Short mmCIF file of C-alpha atoms and ligand atoms in Angstrom, two decimals:
data_model
loop_
_atom_site.label_atom_id
_atom_site.label_comp_id
_atom_site.label_asym_id
_atom_site.label_seq_id
_atom_site.Cartn_x
_atom_site.Cartn_y
_atom_site.Cartn_z
CA UNK A 1 -11.22 21.31 -6.92
CA UNK A 2 -13.19 18.34 -5.64
CA UNK A 3 -14.74 17.91 -9.07
CA UNK A 4 -11.60 18.28 -11.13
CA UNK A 5 -11.05 15.80 -13.93
CA UNK A 6 -7.72 14.78 -15.35
CA UNK A 7 -7.29 16.61 -18.67
CA UNK A 8 -6.94 14.17 -21.58
CA UNK A 9 -3.73 15.82 -22.70
CA UNK A 10 -2.10 16.02 -19.26
CA UNK A 11 1.58 15.06 -19.39
CA UNK A 12 2.45 12.17 -17.06
CA UNK A 13 4.39 13.52 -14.06
CA UNK A 14 7.66 11.61 -14.18
CA UNK A 15 10.32 14.20 -13.35
CA UNK A 16 11.08 16.51 -10.42
CA UNK A 17 10.45 19.52 -12.69
CA UNK A 18 6.97 18.36 -13.66
CA UNK A 19 6.24 17.56 -10.01
CA UNK A 20 7.36 21.05 -8.94
CA UNK A 21 5.07 22.66 -11.52
CA UNK A 22 2.13 20.55 -10.33
CA UNK A 23 2.86 21.37 -6.68
CA UNK A 24 3.02 25.14 -7.39
CA UNK A 25 -0.29 25.04 -9.21
CA UNK A 26 -1.97 23.00 -6.47
CA UNK A 27 -0.66 25.19 -3.65
CA UNK A 28 -2.24 28.21 -5.26
CA UNK A 29 -5.53 26.39 -5.84
CA UNK A 30 -5.57 25.06 -2.26
CA UNK A 31 -4.99 28.51 -0.78
CA UNK A 32 -7.76 29.94 -2.96
CA UNK A 33 -10.19 27.17 -1.94
CA UNK A 34 -9.42 27.08 1.79
CA UNK A 35 -8.74 30.76 2.56
CA UNK A 36 -8.30 31.12 6.31
CA UNK A 37 -10.52 28.15 7.22
CA UNK A 38 -9.54 24.84 8.82
CA UNK A 39 -9.09 21.46 7.10
CA UNK A 40 -9.28 18.00 8.63
CA UNK A 41 -7.37 14.97 7.30
CA UNK A 42 -7.31 11.31 8.35
CA UNK A 43 -3.59 10.60 8.02
CA UNK A 44 -2.90 6.87 7.84
CA UNK A 45 0.75 7.18 6.87
CA UNK A 46 0.06 5.52 3.50
CA UNK A 47 1.36 7.17 0.33
CA UNK A 48 -1.76 9.09 -0.70
CA UNK A 49 -2.75 10.62 2.64
CA UNK A 50 0.90 11.42 3.42
CA UNK A 51 1.32 13.32 0.15
CA UNK A 52 -1.94 15.19 0.77
CA UNK A 53 -0.73 16.11 4.26
CA UNK A 54 2.65 17.33 2.99
CA UNK A 55 0.93 19.42 0.32
CA UNK A 56 -1.54 20.99 2.75
CA UNK A 57 1.15 21.75 5.32
CA UNK A 58 2.90 23.76 2.59
CA UNK A 59 -0.32 25.43 1.49
CA UNK A 60 -2.07 26.31 4.75
CA UNK A 61 0.28 25.23 7.60
CA UNK A 62 -1.47 25.17 10.97
CA UNK A 63 -4.95 25.43 9.43
CA UNK A 64 -4.56 21.71 8.67
CA UNK A 65 -5.50 19.29 11.46
CA UNK A 66 -4.21 15.76 10.83
CA UNK A 67 -5.68 12.88 12.79
CA UNK A 68 -3.64 9.66 12.93
CA UNK A 69 -5.68 6.79 14.33
CA UNK A 70 -3.61 3.83 15.53
CA UNK A 71 -6.01 0.88 15.39
CA UNK A 72 -3.37 -1.45 16.82
CA UNK A 73 -3.08 -3.24 13.47
CA UNK A 74 -0.32 -1.09 11.97
CA UNK A 75 3.14 -2.37 11.09
CA UNK A 76 6.00 -2.01 13.52
CA UNK A 77 7.30 1.57 13.64
CA UNK A 78 4.50 3.10 11.56
CA UNK A 79 2.77 5.34 14.13
CA UNK A 80 6.20 6.49 15.35
CA UNK A 81 7.21 7.42 11.81
CA UNK A 82 4.02 9.40 11.21
CA UNK A 83 4.66 11.39 14.40
CA UNK A 84 8.34 11.91 13.59
CA UNK A 85 7.81 13.02 9.97
CA UNK A 86 4.67 15.10 10.33
CA UNK A 87 4.75 16.49 13.87
CA UNK A 88 8.50 16.76 14.52
CA UNK A 89 9.92 17.45 11.07
CA UNK A 90 7.10 19.14 9.17
CA UNK A 91 5.64 20.83 12.27
CA UNK A 92 2.11 19.74 11.41
CA UNK A 93 -0.84 20.09 13.70
CA UNK A 94 -1.18 16.33 14.39
CA UNK A 95 -3.63 14.61 16.70
CA UNK A 96 -2.42 11.10 17.51
CA UNK A 97 -5.04 8.71 18.85
CA UNK A 98 -3.92 5.37 20.22
CA UNK A 99 -7.17 3.41 19.92
CA UNK A 100 -5.49 -0.01 20.09
CA UNK A 101 -7.44 -1.25 23.12
CA UNK A 102 -10.75 -0.08 21.67
CA UNK A 103 -10.22 -1.97 18.42
CA UNK A 104 -8.74 -5.13 19.92
CA UNK A 105 -11.45 -5.33 22.59
CA UNK A 106 -14.16 -5.09 19.91
CA UNK A 107 -12.41 -7.70 17.78
CA UNK A 108 -11.87 -10.17 20.62
CA UNK A 109 -13.33 -13.57 19.76
CA UNK A 110 -14.51 -12.47 16.28
CA UNK A 111 -13.53 -15.10 13.69
CA UNK A 112 -15.51 -14.19 10.58
CA UNK A 113 -13.31 -12.22 8.10
CA UNK A 114 -16.07 -9.92 6.84
CA UNK A 115 -17.26 -9.15 10.37
CA UNK A 116 -13.68 -8.32 11.35
CA UNK A 117 -13.38 -5.91 8.40
CA UNK A 118 -16.72 -4.27 9.26
CA UNK A 119 -15.73 -3.79 12.88
CA UNK A 120 -12.38 -2.24 11.92
CA UNK A 121 -13.95 0.08 9.29
CA UNK A 122 -16.86 1.10 11.53
CA UNK A 123 -14.72 1.73 14.58
CA UNK A 124 -12.31 3.80 12.50
CA UNK A 125 -15.10 6.15 11.40
CA UNK A 126 -16.31 6.42 14.98
CA UNK A 127 -12.90 7.31 16.40
CA UNK A 128 -12.24 9.79 13.58
CA UNK A 129 -15.67 11.44 14.00
CA UNK A 130 -15.11 11.77 17.76
CA UNK A 131 -11.82 13.57 17.15
CA UNK A 132 -13.39 15.76 14.45
CA UNK A 133 -16.10 16.86 16.91
CA UNK A 134 -13.44 18.05 19.34
CA UNK A 135 -12.14 20.51 16.72
CA UNK A 136 -13.73 23.94 16.30
CA UNK A 137 -14.41 25.55 12.96
CA UNK A 138 -13.50 22.75 10.54
CA UNK A 139 -14.99 23.49 7.12
CA UNK A 140 -13.04 21.17 4.86
CA UNK A 141 -12.21 17.47 4.74
CA UNK A 142 -9.05 16.52 2.83
CA UNK A 143 -8.82 13.13 1.17
CA UNK A 144 -6.18 11.16 -0.69
CA UNK A 145 -8.48 10.27 -3.57
CA UNK A 146 -6.47 9.46 -6.71
CA UNK A 147 -7.50 9.21 -10.36
CA UNK A 148 -7.87 5.38 -10.47
CA UNK A 149 -10.32 5.66 -7.52
CA UNK A 150 -12.50 7.98 -9.61
CA UNK A 151 -12.27 5.77 -12.70
CA UNK A 152 -13.04 2.59 -10.77
CA UNK A 153 -16.03 4.09 -9.03
CA UNK A 154 -17.35 5.45 -12.34
CA UNK A 155 -16.96 2.01 -13.93
CA UNK A 156 -18.73 0.41 -10.99
CA UNK A 157 -15.70 -1.71 -10.03
CA UNK A 158 -15.60 -0.48 -6.47
CA UNK A 159 -17.39 2.14 -4.43
CA UNK A 160 -15.37 5.30 -4.00
CA UNK A 161 -13.75 4.37 -0.71
CA UNK A 162 -13.19 7.85 0.62
CA UNK A 163 -16.06 10.37 0.87
CA UNK A 164 -18.62 8.03 2.46
CA UNK A 165 -18.92 7.01 6.04
CA UNK A 166 -18.96 10.09 8.23
CA UNK A 167 -22.17 10.75 10.22
CA UNK A 168 -24.91 12.88 8.58
CA UNK A 169 -24.22 15.96 10.70
CA UNK A 170 -20.58 16.05 9.62
CA UNK A 171 -20.63 17.09 6.01
CA UNK A 172 -17.55 19.03 4.95
CA UNK A 173 -16.46 20.44 1.63
CA UNK A 174 -13.89 18.08 0.09
CA UNK A 175 -10.28 18.98 -0.65
CA UNK A 176 -8.60 16.45 -2.95
CA UNK A 177 -5.21 17.74 -4.12
CA UNK A 178 -3.99 14.49 -5.75
CA UNK A 179 -7.31 13.61 -7.31
CA UNK A 180 -6.12 13.81 -10.92
CA UNK A 181 -2.92 11.84 -10.36
CA UNK A 182 -2.00 8.21 -10.98
CA UNK A 183 -0.19 6.39 -8.18
CA UNK A 184 3.28 6.67 -9.76
CA UNK A 185 2.75 10.43 -10.09
CA UNK A 186 1.71 10.71 -6.43
CA UNK A 187 5.05 9.11 -5.52
CA UNK A 188 7.06 11.57 -7.65
CA UNK A 189 5.18 14.49 -6.10
CA UNK A 190 5.67 13.05 -2.59
CA UNK A 191 9.40 12.80 -3.12
CA UNK A 192 9.54 16.43 -4.28
CA UNK A 193 7.63 17.44 -1.16
CA UNK A 194 10.42 15.95 0.94
CA UNK A 195 8.76 12.77 2.22
CA UNK A 196 11.14 9.92 3.10
CA UNK A 197 11.62 7.13 0.52
CA UNK A 198 10.19 4.43 2.74
CA UNK A 199 6.97 6.41 2.91
CA UNK A 200 6.85 7.33 -0.79
CA UNK A 201 7.73 3.86 -2.14
CA UNK A 202 5.73 1.94 0.41
CA UNK A 203 4.13 -1.36 -0.62
CA UNK A 204 0.33 -1.56 -0.62
CA UNK A 205 -1.11 -2.17 2.85
CA UNK A 206 -4.75 -3.09 3.45
CA UNK A 207 -6.99 -0.77 5.48
CA UNK A 208 -7.72 -3.52 8.05
CA UNK A 209 -3.94 -3.82 8.40
CA UNK A 210 -2.35 -6.76 10.15
CA UNK A 211 -5.86 -7.85 11.18
CA UNK A 212 -6.24 -9.80 7.91
CA UNK A 213 -2.83 -11.42 8.46
CA UNK A 214 -3.85 -12.78 11.83
CA UNK A 215 -6.60 -15.09 10.51
CA UNK A 216 -9.50 -15.97 12.78
CA UNK A 217 -9.94 -14.36 16.18
CA UNK A 218 -7.15 -11.84 16.78
CA UNK A 219 -5.20 -12.24 20.00
CA UNK A 220 -2.56 -9.78 21.15
CA UNK A 221 0.23 -12.38 21.30
CA UNK A 222 -0.42 -13.74 17.80
CA UNK A 223 -0.78 -10.18 16.43
CA UNK A 224 2.62 -9.34 17.95
CA UNK A 225 4.09 -12.42 16.20
CA UNK A 226 2.72 -11.10 12.88
CA UNK A 227 4.12 -7.61 13.55
CA UNK A 228 7.58 -8.82 14.58
CA UNK A 229 7.95 -11.31 11.71
CA UNK A 230 6.75 -8.65 9.22
CA UNK A 231 9.40 -6.26 10.54
CA UNK A 232 12.13 -8.89 10.08
CA UNK A 233 10.92 -9.66 6.55
CA UNK A 234 10.90 -5.97 5.57
CA UNK A 235 14.34 -5.44 7.07
CA UNK A 236 15.79 -8.41 5.16
CA UNK A 237 14.13 -7.42 1.87
CA UNK A 238 15.61 -3.92 2.24
CA UNK A 239 19.08 -5.33 3.03
CA UNK A 240 18.93 -7.64 0.03
CA UNK A 241 17.90 -4.98 -2.49
CA UNK A 242 14.33 -6.30 -2.85
CA UNK A 243 12.54 -3.28 -1.37
CA UNK A 244 10.76 -1.41 -4.15
CA UNK A 245 11.39 -4.37 -6.53
CA UNK A 246 8.94 -6.88 -5.14
CA UNK A 247 5.36 -5.61 -5.23
CA UNK A 248 4.20 -6.87 -1.85
CA UNK A 249 5.60 -9.11 0.88
CA UNK A 250 4.35 -9.94 4.33
CA UNK A 251 3.89 -12.63 6.94
CA UNK A 252 0.80 -14.39 8.21
CA UNK A 253 0.48 -16.28 11.49
CA UNK A 254 -2.45 -18.72 11.28
CA UNK A 255 -4.39 -19.88 14.28
CA UNK A 256 -3.04 -23.40 14.72
CA UNK A 257 -0.08 -24.87 16.54
CA UNK A 258 2.32 -27.68 15.82
CA UNK A 259 4.89 -29.57 17.81
CA UNK A 260 8.52 -28.54 17.75
CA UNK A 261 11.63 -28.79 19.89
CA UNK A 262 13.88 -26.07 21.31
CA UNK A 263 16.80 -26.44 23.74
CA UNK A 264 15.86 -30.09 24.23
CA UNK A 265 12.30 -29.23 25.24
CA UNK A 266 9.00 -29.78 23.39
CA UNK A 267 7.36 -26.66 22.01
CA UNK A 268 3.81 -26.21 20.75
CA UNK A 269 3.75 -22.99 18.73
CA UNK A 270 2.41 -21.27 15.60
CA UNK A 271 3.88 -21.39 12.11
CA UNK A 272 4.76 -18.15 10.29
CA UNK A 273 3.89 -18.04 6.59
CA UNK A 274 5.89 -15.82 4.22
CA UNK A 275 4.19 -14.43 1.11
CA UNK A 276 6.02 -12.36 -1.53
CA UNK A 277 4.28 -11.53 -4.80
CA UNK A 278 4.54 -9.50 -7.98
CA UNK A 279 1.78 -8.08 -10.11
CA UNK A 280 0.73 -5.13 -12.20
CA UNK A 281 -3.01 -5.02 -11.60
CA UNK A 282 -3.45 -7.25 -8.50
CA UNK A 283 -6.06 -9.29 -10.39
CA UNK A 284 -3.38 -11.84 -11.21
CA UNK A 285 -0.20 -12.25 -9.19
CA UNK A 286 2.93 -14.37 -9.44
CA UNK A 287 5.20 -15.51 -6.65
CA UNK A 288 8.64 -13.98 -6.07
CA UNK A 289 11.16 -16.82 -5.75
CA UNK A 290 13.76 -16.05 -3.10
CA UNK A 291 17.35 -17.32 -3.00
CA UNK A 292 18.11 -20.34 -0.81
CA UNK A 293 20.45 -18.20 1.29
CA UNK A 294 17.78 -15.61 1.96
CA UNK A 295 15.21 -18.29 2.79
CA UNK A 296 17.59 -19.94 5.29
CA UNK A 297 18.39 -16.60 6.87
CA UNK A 298 14.74 -15.58 7.19
CA UNK A 299 13.84 -18.91 8.77
CA UNK A 300 16.70 -18.61 11.30
CA UNK A 301 15.83 -15.05 12.28
CA UNK A 302 12.10 -15.61 12.59
CA UNK A 303 12.31 -18.80 14.68
CA UNK A 304 14.95 -17.35 16.98
CA UNK A 305 13.58 -13.79 17.34
CA UNK A 306 9.80 -14.09 17.27
CA UNK A 307 8.16 -15.51 20.39
CA UNK A 308 5.51 -18.15 19.69
CA UNK A 309 6.85 -19.28 16.29
CA UNK A 310 8.50 -22.70 15.80
CA UNK A 311 8.12 -23.22 12.05
CA UNK A 312 8.36 -21.06 8.89
CA UNK A 313 6.38 -21.88 5.74
CA UNK A 314 6.42 -20.31 2.28
CA UNK A 315 3.28 -19.64 0.29
CA UNK A 316 4.11 -20.30 -3.35
CA UNK A 317 0.56 -19.98 -4.64
CA UNK A 318 -0.27 -17.52 -7.44
CA UNK A 319 -3.52 -15.56 -7.73
CA UNK A 320 -5.78 -17.13 -8.91
CA UNK A 321 -6.57 -19.37 -7.16
CA UNK A 322 -5.26 -17.77 -3.94
CA UNK A 323 -5.95 -14.13 -3.13
CA UNK A 324 -3.05 -12.00 -1.92
CA UNK A 325 -4.36 -11.63 1.62
CA UNK A 326 -5.61 -14.53 3.73
CA UNK A 327 -8.94 -12.92 4.66
P1 LIG B 1 -6.54 -9.65 -2.49
O1 LIG B 1 -6.36 -10.30 -1.15
O2 LIG B 1 -7.97 -9.25 -2.77
O3 LIG B 1 -5.71 -8.29 -2.41
O4 LIG B 1 -5.97 -10.48 -3.61
C1 LIG B 1 -5.43 -7.46 -3.52
C2 LIG B 1 -4.69 -6.22 -3.03
O5 LIG B 1 -5.54 -5.38 -2.27
C3 LIG B 1 -5.01 -5.21 -0.95
N1 LIG B 1 -6.14 -5.25 -0.03
C4 LIG B 1 -6.71 -4.18 0.53
N2 LIG B 1 -6.40 -2.86 0.44
N3 LIG B 1 -8.18 -2.35 1.91
C5 LIG B 1 -7.15 -1.97 1.14
O6 LIG B 1 -6.87 -0.77 1.09
C6 LIG B 1 -8.55 -3.65 2.06
O7 LIG B 1 -9.48 -3.97 2.76
C7 LIG B 1 -7.77 -4.59 1.32
N4 LIG B 1 -7.83 -5.95 1.20
C8 LIG B 1 -6.83 -6.31 0.36
C9 LIG B 1 -4.05 -6.36 -0.75
O8 LIG B 1 -3.06 -6.06 0.24
C10 LIG B 1 -3.50 -6.55 -2.11
O9 LIG B 1 -2.48 -5.60 -2.40
#
């Protein structure tokens, strides 16, 4: 299964019926591959790993061990939703690791963007490997590899982000049930597997999470300002019918302060930058223009509800020249 290729004549999965047929076929293949052995999965809560988890829970139930690592850089409510959906509703065997302190302690004082990314990626592998070692009898590693990942790694655009990374002594056989699917197909399959819409239609979220939206050295208070303002933005986009329509939207809290005034007293706080963009391939992006009413409302909510923010700015820069993320 790990070496499957997408057949040239495969019909694009766009309907519940096609998704059901794919799921049936995969469940059978998964049971044949895994037998009575155990499978390990790093479950981030993103679309691909969530769909893989839902599929494996159906195929092999308690033989699946999901590990959800909270690196402290997740969006508000995300770890809670993973626990609610997978442990409480789907009855999965889920190990939840709150590694927030470990990550934030390692990142303290680190300003260089690439070093921050390396620390987050390296620490993630370490935490995951530690949890894997605590489990007996794991023979398989499940991954949310999708077809564009395979194509891009074959074309040399980017290294295949999954497989690599685990220590030498931890080589498992791979299980990749959505490997031949495009992203839109993964979503249709996820919906058929009963995952909630806000998981299935989730906007892209970088691996280093809110860490790249807290430019420079991450501090807990500024990270909290990013998390709270992001939650307000997502809530308002959902209320205003923009969820699922705008490709990606988020807030950034840069590491500088400016003077303001609140209740007759001087403040010296951070600005919050709002970025909302549309794209098809993420190589070029355009800016989503919001209504004046929505802008006013967002500004009011963010300055009154998020501690440490006294100014809201909008980033109206396309890519190129600006990248989507700030680091
Ligand atoms: P940039 O900033 O390069 O972002 O214009 C393009 C898209 O990629 C996402 N992104 C990442 N996704 N790991 C990911 O999984 C990462 O390290 C990462 N960095 C950027 C970004 O959110 C945008 O959708």
